[in-house]
XYZ file of C-alpha atoms in Angstrom:
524
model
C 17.957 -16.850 6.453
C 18.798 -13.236 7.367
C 16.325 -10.241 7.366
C 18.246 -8.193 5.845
C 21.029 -9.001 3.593
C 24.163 -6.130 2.210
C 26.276 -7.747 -0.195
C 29.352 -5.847 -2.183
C 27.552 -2.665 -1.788
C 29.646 0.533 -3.836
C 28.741 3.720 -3.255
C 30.122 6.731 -5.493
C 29.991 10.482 -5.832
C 30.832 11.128 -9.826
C 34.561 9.628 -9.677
C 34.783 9.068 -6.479
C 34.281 5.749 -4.418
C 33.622 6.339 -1.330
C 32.417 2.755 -0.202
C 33.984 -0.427 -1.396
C 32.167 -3.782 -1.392
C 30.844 -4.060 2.194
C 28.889 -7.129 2.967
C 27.184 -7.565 6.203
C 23.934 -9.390 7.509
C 21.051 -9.045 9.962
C 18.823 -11.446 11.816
C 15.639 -10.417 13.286
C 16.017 -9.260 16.549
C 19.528 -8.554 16.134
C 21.540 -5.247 16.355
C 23.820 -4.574 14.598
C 26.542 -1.591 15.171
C 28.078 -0.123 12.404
C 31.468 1.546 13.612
C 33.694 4.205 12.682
C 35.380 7.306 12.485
C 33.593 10.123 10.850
C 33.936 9.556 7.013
C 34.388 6.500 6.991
C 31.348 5.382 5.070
C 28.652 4.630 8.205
C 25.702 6.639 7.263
C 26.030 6.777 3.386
C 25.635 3.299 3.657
C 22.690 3.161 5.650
C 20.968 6.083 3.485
C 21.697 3.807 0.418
C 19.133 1.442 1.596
C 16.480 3.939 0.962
C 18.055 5.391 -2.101
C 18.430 8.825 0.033
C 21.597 9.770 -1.200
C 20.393 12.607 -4.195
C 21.920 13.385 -7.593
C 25.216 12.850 -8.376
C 25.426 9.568 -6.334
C 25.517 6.100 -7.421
C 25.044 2.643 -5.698
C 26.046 -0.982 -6.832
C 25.525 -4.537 -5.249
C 22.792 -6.360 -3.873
C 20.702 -4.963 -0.783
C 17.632 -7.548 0.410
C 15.053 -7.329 3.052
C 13.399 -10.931 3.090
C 15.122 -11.567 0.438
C 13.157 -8.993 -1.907
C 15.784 -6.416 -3.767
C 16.140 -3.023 -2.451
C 18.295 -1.630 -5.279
C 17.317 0.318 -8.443
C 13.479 -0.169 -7.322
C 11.181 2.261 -8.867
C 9.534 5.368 -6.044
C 6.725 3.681 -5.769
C 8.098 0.621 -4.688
C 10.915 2.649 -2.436
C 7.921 4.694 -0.903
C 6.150 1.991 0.239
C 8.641 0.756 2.136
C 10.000 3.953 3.952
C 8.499 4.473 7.362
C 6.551 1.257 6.819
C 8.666 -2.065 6.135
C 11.955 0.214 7.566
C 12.636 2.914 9.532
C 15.117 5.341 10.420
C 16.003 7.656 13.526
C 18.254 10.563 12.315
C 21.304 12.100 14.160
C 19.776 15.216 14.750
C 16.077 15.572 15.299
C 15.969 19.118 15.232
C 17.034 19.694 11.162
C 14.980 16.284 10.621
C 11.827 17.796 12.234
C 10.014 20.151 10.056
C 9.869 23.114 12.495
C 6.584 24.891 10.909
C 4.274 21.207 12.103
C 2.835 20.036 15.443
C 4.150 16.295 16.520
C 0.859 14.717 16.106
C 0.912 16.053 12.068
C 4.227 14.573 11.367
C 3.194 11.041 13.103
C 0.328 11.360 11.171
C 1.724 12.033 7.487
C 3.435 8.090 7.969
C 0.155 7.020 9.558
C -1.965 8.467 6.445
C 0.317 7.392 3.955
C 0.837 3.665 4.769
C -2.341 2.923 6.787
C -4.806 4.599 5.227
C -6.411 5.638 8.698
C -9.150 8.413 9.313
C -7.796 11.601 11.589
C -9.420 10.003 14.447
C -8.042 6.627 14.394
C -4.521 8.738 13.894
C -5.092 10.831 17.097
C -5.463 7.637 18.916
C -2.285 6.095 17.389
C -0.396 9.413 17.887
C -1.036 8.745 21.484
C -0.205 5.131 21.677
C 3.191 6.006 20.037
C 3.860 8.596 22.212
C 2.841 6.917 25.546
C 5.320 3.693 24.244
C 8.473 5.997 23.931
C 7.851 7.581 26.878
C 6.874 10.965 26.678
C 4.724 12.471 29.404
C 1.311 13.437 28.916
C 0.790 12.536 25.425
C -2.357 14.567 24.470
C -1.302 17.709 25.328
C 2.491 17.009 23.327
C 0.136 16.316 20.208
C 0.208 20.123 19.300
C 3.410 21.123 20.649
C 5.994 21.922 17.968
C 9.929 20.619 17.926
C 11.365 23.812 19.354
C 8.707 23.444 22.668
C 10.428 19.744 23.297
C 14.067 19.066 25.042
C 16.734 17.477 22.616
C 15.173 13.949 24.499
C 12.306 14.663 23.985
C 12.559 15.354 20.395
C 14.447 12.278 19.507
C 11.456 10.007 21.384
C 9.313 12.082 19.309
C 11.548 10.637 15.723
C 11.619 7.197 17.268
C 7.833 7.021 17.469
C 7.672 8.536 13.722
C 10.145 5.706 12.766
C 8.102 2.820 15.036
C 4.526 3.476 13.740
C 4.174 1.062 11.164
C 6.152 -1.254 13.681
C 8.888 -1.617 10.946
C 10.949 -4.997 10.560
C 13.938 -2.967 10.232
C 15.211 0.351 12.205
C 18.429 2.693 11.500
C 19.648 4.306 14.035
C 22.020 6.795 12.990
C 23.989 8.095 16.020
C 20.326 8.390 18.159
C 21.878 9.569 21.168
C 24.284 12.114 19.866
C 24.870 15.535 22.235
C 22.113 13.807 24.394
C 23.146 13.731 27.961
C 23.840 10.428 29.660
C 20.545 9.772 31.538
C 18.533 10.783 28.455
C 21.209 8.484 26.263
C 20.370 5.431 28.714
C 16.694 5.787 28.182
C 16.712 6.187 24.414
C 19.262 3.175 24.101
C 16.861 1.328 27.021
C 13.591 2.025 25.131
C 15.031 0.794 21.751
C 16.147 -1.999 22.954
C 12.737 -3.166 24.786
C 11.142 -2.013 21.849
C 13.076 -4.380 19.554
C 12.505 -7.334 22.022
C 8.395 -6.560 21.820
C 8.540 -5.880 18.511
C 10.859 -8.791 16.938
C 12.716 -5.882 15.047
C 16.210 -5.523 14.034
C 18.311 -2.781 14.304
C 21.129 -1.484 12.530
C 22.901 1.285 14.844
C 25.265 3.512 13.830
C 27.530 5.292 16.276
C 31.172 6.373 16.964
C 30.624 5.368 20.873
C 31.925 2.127 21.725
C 30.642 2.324 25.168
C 27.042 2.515 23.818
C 28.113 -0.438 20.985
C 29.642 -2.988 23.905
C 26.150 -2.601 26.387
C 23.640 -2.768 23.269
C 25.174 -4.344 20.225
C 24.724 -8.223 19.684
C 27.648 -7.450 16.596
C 30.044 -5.129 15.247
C 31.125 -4.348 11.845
C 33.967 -1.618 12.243
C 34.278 0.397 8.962
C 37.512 2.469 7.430
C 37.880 4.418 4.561
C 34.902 3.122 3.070
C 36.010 -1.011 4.218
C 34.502 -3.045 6.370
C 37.797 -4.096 8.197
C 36.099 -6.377 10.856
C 33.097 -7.577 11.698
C 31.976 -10.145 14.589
C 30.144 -10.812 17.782
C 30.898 -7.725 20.308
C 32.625 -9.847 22.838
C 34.914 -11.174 20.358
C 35.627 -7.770 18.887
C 36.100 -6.582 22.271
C 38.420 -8.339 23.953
C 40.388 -9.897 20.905
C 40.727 -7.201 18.394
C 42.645 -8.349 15.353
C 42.663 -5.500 13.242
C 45.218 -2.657 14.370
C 42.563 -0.116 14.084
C 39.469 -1.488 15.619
C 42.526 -1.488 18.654
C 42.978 2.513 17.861
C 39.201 2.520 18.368
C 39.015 0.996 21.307
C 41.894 2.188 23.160
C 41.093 5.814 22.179
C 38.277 5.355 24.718
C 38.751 7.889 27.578
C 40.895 6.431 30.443
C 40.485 7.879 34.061
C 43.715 10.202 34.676
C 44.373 10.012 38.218
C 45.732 13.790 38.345
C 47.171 14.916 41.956
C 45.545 17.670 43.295
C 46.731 21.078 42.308
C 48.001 23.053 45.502
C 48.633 26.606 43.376
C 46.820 30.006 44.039
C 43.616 29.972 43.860
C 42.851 32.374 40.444
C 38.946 32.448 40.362
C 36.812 31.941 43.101
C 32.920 32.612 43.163
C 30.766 33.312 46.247
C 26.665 32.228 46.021
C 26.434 33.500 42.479
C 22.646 34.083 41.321
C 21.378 34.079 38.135
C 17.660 34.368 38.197
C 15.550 35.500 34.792
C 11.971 36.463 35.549
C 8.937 35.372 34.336
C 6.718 38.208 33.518
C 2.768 36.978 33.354
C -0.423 39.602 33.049
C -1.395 42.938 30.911
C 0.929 44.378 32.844
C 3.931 42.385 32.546
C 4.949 41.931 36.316
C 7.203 39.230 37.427
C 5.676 36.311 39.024
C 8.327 33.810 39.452
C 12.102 33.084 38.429
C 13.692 30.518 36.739
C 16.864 30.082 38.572
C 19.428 28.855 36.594
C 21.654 29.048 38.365
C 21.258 29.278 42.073
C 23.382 29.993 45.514
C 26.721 28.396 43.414
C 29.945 28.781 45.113
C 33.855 27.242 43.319
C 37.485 28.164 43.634
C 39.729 27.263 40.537
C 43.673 27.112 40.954
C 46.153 28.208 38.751
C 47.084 25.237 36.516
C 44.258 22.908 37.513
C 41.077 21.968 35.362
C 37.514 21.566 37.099
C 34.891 19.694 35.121
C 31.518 20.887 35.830
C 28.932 17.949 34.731
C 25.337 17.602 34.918
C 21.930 17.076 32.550
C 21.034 19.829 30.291
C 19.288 22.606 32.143
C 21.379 22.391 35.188
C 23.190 25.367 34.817
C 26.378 24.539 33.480
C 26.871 26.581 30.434
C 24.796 29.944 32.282
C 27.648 29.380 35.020
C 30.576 29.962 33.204
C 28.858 32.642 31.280
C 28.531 34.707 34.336
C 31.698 33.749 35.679
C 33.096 35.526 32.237
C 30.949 38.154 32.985
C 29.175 37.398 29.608
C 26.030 37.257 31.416
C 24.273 39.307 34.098
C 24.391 37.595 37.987
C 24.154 38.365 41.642
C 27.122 37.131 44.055
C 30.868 37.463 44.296
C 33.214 36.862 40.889
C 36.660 36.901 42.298
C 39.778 36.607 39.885
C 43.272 37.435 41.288
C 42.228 38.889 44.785
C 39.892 41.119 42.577
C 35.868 41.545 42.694
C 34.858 42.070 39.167
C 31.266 41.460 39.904
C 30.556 45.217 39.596
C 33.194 45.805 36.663
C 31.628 47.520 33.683
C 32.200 46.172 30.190
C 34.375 48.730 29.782
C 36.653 47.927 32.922
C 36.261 44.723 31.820
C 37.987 44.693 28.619
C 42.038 44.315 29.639
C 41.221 41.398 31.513
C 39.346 39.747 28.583
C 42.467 38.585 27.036
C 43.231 36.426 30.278
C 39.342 34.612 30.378
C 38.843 32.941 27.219
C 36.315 30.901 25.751
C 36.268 27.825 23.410
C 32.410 27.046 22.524
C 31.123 23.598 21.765
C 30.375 23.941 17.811
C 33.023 25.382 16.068
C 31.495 25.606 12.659
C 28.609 27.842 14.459
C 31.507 30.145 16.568
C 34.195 30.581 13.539
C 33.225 33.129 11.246
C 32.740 31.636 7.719
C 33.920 35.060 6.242
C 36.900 35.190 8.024
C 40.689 33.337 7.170
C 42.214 31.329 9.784
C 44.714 34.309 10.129
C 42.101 36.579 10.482
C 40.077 34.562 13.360
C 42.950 33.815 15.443
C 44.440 37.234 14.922
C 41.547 39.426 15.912
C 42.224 39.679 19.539
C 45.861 40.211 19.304
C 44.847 42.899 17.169
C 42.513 44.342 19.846
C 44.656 43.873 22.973
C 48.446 44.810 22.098
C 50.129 46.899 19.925
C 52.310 44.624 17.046
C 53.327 44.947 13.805
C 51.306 43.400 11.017
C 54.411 40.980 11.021
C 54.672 40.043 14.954
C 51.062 38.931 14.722
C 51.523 37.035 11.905
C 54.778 36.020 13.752
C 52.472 34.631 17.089
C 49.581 33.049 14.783
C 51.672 30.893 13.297
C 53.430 29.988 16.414
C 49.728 28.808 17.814
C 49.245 27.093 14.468
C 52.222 24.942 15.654
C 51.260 24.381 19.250
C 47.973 23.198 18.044
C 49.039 20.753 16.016
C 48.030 22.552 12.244
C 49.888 23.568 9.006
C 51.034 27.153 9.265
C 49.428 27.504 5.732
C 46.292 26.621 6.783
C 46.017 30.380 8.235
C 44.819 31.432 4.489
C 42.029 29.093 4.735
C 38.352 29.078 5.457
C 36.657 27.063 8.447
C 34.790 25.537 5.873
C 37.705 23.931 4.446
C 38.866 21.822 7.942
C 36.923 18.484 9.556
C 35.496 19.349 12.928
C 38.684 18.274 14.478
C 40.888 20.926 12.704
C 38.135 23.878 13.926
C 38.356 23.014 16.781
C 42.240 22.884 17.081
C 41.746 26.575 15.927
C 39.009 27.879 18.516
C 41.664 26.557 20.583
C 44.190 28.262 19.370
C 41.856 31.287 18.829
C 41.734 31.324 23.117
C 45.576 30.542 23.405
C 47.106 33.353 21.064
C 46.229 35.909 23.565
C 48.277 33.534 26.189
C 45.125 33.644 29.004
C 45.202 32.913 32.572
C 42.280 30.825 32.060
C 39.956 28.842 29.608
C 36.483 27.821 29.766
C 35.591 24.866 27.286
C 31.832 23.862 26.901
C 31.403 20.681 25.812
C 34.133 21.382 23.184
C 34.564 17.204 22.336
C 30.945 16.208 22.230
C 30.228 15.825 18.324
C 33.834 14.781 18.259
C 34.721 10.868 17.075
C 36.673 9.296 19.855
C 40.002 8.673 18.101
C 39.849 12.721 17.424
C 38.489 13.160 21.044
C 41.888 11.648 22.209
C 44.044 14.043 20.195
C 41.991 17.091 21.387
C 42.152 15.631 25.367
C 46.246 15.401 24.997
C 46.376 18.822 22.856
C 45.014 20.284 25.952
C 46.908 18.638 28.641
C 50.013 19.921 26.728
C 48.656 23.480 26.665
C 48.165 23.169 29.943
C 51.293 21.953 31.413
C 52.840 24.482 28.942
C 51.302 27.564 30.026
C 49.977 26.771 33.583
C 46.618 27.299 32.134
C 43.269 26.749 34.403
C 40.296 24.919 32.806
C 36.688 25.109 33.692
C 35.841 22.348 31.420
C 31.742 21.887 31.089
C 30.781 18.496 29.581
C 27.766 15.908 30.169
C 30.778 13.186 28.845
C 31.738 11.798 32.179
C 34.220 9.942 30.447
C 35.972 12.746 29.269
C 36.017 14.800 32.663
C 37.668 11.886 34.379
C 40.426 11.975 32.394
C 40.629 15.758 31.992
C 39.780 17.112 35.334
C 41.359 17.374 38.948
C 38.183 18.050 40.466
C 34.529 17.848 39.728
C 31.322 19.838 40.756
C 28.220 17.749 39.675
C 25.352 20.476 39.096
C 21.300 19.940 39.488
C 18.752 22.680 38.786
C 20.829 25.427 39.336
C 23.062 24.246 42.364
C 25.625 21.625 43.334
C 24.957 18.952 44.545
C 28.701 17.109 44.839
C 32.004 18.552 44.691
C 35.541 16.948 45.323
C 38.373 15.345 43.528
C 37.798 13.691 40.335
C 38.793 10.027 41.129
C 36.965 10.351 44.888
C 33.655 11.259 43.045
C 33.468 8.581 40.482
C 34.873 5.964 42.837
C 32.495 6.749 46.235
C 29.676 9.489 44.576
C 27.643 10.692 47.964
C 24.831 11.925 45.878
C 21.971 9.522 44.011
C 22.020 12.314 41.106
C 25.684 11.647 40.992
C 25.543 7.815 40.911
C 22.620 7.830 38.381
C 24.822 9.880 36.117
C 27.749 7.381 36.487
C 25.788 4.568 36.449
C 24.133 5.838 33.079
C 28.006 6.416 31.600
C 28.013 3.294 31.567
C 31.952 3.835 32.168
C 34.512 1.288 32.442
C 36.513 0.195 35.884
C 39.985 1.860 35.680
C-alpha cells in the first residue's frame, strides 16, 4: 500500500479549472518528480495537500496519507499535520522566511507547536537540525537572521524547519532554484541521504530534468493542468511516448560547438580592481578589503559571446558592472582602442547606447508604471533625435525581432509570463542597436522549453547584428551552448579561461571540474 495516495484531484479558481483529475502515488522512500512547464499545475497541486491555496479556490478528489483523508479536514486536523506528519521546502526561502525572526525562533515555533518541548530541549534540537543539513557552526547561526545567510544557506535553514518532526512526507517545490550548481548538488545530496535515514518520501517539484534523471526514482510530467505521463525515470527517459515530455527533454541545453571568433577585439580589460573597504573603530578607518573582484584581465571580439561562470560571490555580476562603468574600479577598461577607465559619467553617456544591459529578473528591472512602448522607447528617446513616429516606427520593428505582438507595446509588464519580459529587456538593449550586451543570468528562473526559445532568440540577434555577449550565468548548461569562450571566476579572479568546448571537455582547474561535475551535464 502506498504512503501517500492522489486520486482525480480538481483544482479550481471560481470558473476556472486549472487541474483536471491527476492521480499519482508514493511509496515510502520514494521520490517522486512532478514535471512541467510553469503553469502547468505543479505547485497548486502540491499546496492542495495542505489546503494552502486561500479563498476563492476549490479542491475535489481523494488525497490519503496512510490511507487517512486529507481533503475537507477541519484546521485542527490540517494543523496537526503541517510541519509534523508532512513537510514542505518552498521555492524561495527568502519571502518564506519571516525576515523580522532569528533561525533558532522559526525552528522552534514547529518544535513548540507539535512537540510540546521546553526552550531548552528546543535549543538543543535547533542544533541537531542544523548540524544534519549542514550548516557550519550551528550555535552561533541560532541568532542570525535570513538576510545574514547565503541563498544555500537559507534553503538548509527551510529544510531543517521542514525535517524537525522527521515528517513521513516532504515537498520540495523547486529547492534548488537560482542556487548555484555546487550548492544545488549538496541540497539535492543532503535530501536524498536524509530520505534514506529517515525512510521518507519525497515529492519534488522542478522544471530541471537534469536534477529529475540523477534523483528521481519516477516522473509524472504535467500539462495544462494533465498528468500526460507518468513512469519510472529510465523509462521516461529514454522512451518518451508522449510528444511533449520529448519537447521537455530535448529542450535541454545541447553543447554548441561554436568556432572561434577571429574579429577585432571590441573590449578588452587590463588587471581591473574592485576593492570595497571595510571600515572598523570610532573612527571609521579601513582595515581590510573585500576584493571582489581582483587582478581580472579579458578581451571580447566583435560578434563572439564569453560566458563568465562561477559560485555566487565570485565576482561575476561586480565584473561586468565595472566593465559598464556602472561601478567604481581600478585597471584598464578598453572599448574600441579607447581607455574609458577615467571617462566621467558625462563623457560616458554617447557610448551608453553601444553597452547595454539585460538584468536577470525582469519583473524587478521593467518599470511597472511604464507601457511596453514606453520602456523600450526611453533610450531612443535619450540618444537620437526622431519623430514621435520613427520611434514608434523602430519599437515595433524590435517587437518583431523579438518574437512579440506589435500590440503588446500598450501593455504593462505585469500583463506578460516571464518569458515575454524578458523578450522585452531584450529588446529594451537591442532598440538602441549596441555594439555589445551584457546578460546576467537572464535564463535562470526561466522553464527549459522557454530557456530554448530565449538561447535561439539570441543567437539570431547575434548573427544579425554582429553583437558581442558577456553572458554571466552559474547554468553551465546554458554557457556551453551559448558561448565561444569561457572564463571560470573564484573569489574575485580567474582561475580558467579558453574555448568553451576545451574547458568542459579537459577543465585544468579542480574549481572548474567540481563545477562540471556538480552540472551534472550530459556527454555531447
Amino acid at each position: 500500500m502506498a504512503l501517500f495516495t492522489v486520486n482525480d484531484l480538481q483544482i479550481g479558481f471560481g470558473d476556472t479549472q486549472v487541474v483536471n483529475n491527476i492521480s499519482f502515488e508514493i511509496e515510502a522512500g520514494e521520490v517522486l518528480a512532478l514535471v512541467g512547464e510553469s503553469g502547468s499545475g505543479k505547485s497548486v497541486s502540491a499546496l492542495s495537500i495542505l489546503s494552502l491555496l486561500g479563498e476563492g479556490s476549490w479542491v475535489k478528489g481523494d488525497i490519503y496519507l496512510e490511507q487517512k483523508q486529507l481533503l475537507n479536514q477541519p484546521q485542527q486536523i490540517l494543523q496537526a499535520l503541517r510541519g509534523n506528519q508532512i513537510g514542505m521546502v518552498f521555492q524561495e526561502p527568502l519571502t518564506s522566511l519571516n525576515p523580522l525572526h532569528t533561525v533558532q525562533k522559526q525552528i522552534n515555533e514547529v518544535l513548540f507547536l507539535h512537540r510540546g518541548l521546553n526552550p531548552a530541549q528546543a535549543r538543543v534540537r535547533c542544533v541537531e537540525l542544523l548540524e544534519l543539513v549542514g550548516i557550519e557552526n550551528p550555535q552561533q547561526r541560532l541568532n542570525s537572521y535570513p538576510h545574514e545567510l547565503s541563498g544555500g544557506q537559507r534553503q538548509r535553514v527551510m529544510i531543517a524547519m521542514a525535517l524537525a518532526n522527521e515528517p513521513k512526507l516532504l515537498i520540495a517545490d523547486e529547492p534548488t532554484t537560482a542556487l548555484d550548481v555546487t550548492i544545488q548538488q549538496q541540497i539535492l545530496n543532503l535530501l536524498d541521504e536524509l530520505r534514506r535515514k529517515l525512510g521518507m518520501a519525497i515529492l519534488l517539484i522542478s522544471h530541471d530534468l537534469n536534477i529529475v534523471r540523477n534523483y528521481a526514482d519516477r516522473v509524472a510530467v504535467m500539462q495544462n493542468g494533465h498528468i500526460v505521463e507518468q513512469g519510472e525515470v529510465k523509462h521516461i527517459f529514454e522512451s518518451p511516448q508522449e510528444a511533449y515530455t520529448q519537447m521537455l527533454i530535448n529542450a535541454v541545453p545541447k553543447p554548441s560547438n561554436l568556432p572561434a571568433v577571429s574579429g577585432p577585439t571590441v573590449l578588452q580589460a587590463l588587471d581591473l580592481k574592485v576593492w570595497f573597504p571595510l571600515k572598523t573603530g570610532f573612527f571609521k578607518r579601513t582595515s581590510a578589503y573585500i576584493k571582489a573582484v581582483d587582478g581580472v584581465s579579458l578581451e571580447l571580439k566583435r560578434g563572439e559571446t564569453l560566458g563568465i561562470v562561477g559560485e555566487s560571490g565570485s565576482g561575476k555580476s561586480t565584473l561586468a558592472l565595472a566593465l559598464l562603468k556602472l561601478q567604481r574600479s581600478k585597471g584598464n577598461i578598453v572599448y574600441h582602442g579607447e581607455n574609458i577607465e577615467s571617462l566621467t559619467q558625462n563623457q560616458m553617456r554617447p557610448l551608453r547606447k553601444n553597452l547595454q544591459i539585460v538584468f536577470q529578473d525582469p519583473f524587478a528591472s521593467l518599470s511597472p508604471r511604464m507601457s511596453v512602448m514606453e520602456i523600450i522607447s526611453e533610450g531612443l528617446q535619450l540618444h537620437f533625435n526622431l519623430t514621435a513616429a520613427q520611434v514608434e516606427q523602430r519599437v515595433c520593428e524590435v517587437l518583431n525581432e523579438v518574437g512579440l505582438d506589435v500590440q503588446s507595446r500598450f501593455r504593462y509588464p505585469h500583463e506578460f509570463s516571464g518569458g515575454q519580459r524578458q523578450r522585452i529587456a531584450i529588446a529594451r538593449a537591442i532598440v538602441l542597436k549596441p555594439k555589445i550586451i551584457v546578460l546576467d543570468e537572464p535564463t535562470s528562473a526561466l522553464d527549459r522549453s522557454v530557456q530554448q526559445q530565449l538561447l535561439e532568440l539570441l543567437r539570431d540577434l547575434q548573427l544579425q547584428h554582429n553583437l558581442s555577449f558577456l553572458f554571466i550565468s552559474h547554468d553551465l548548461a546554458v554557457i556551453r551552448a551559448l558561448a565561444h569562450r569561457v572564463m571560470v571566476m573564484k573569489q574575485g579572479q580567474v582561475v580558467e579561461q579558453g574555448e568553451t568546448e576545451q574547458v568542459f571537455r579537459q577543465p585544468q582547474q579542480s574549481y572548474t571540474r567540481a563545477l562540471i561535475e556538480a552540472a551534472m551535464l550530459e556527454q555531447a
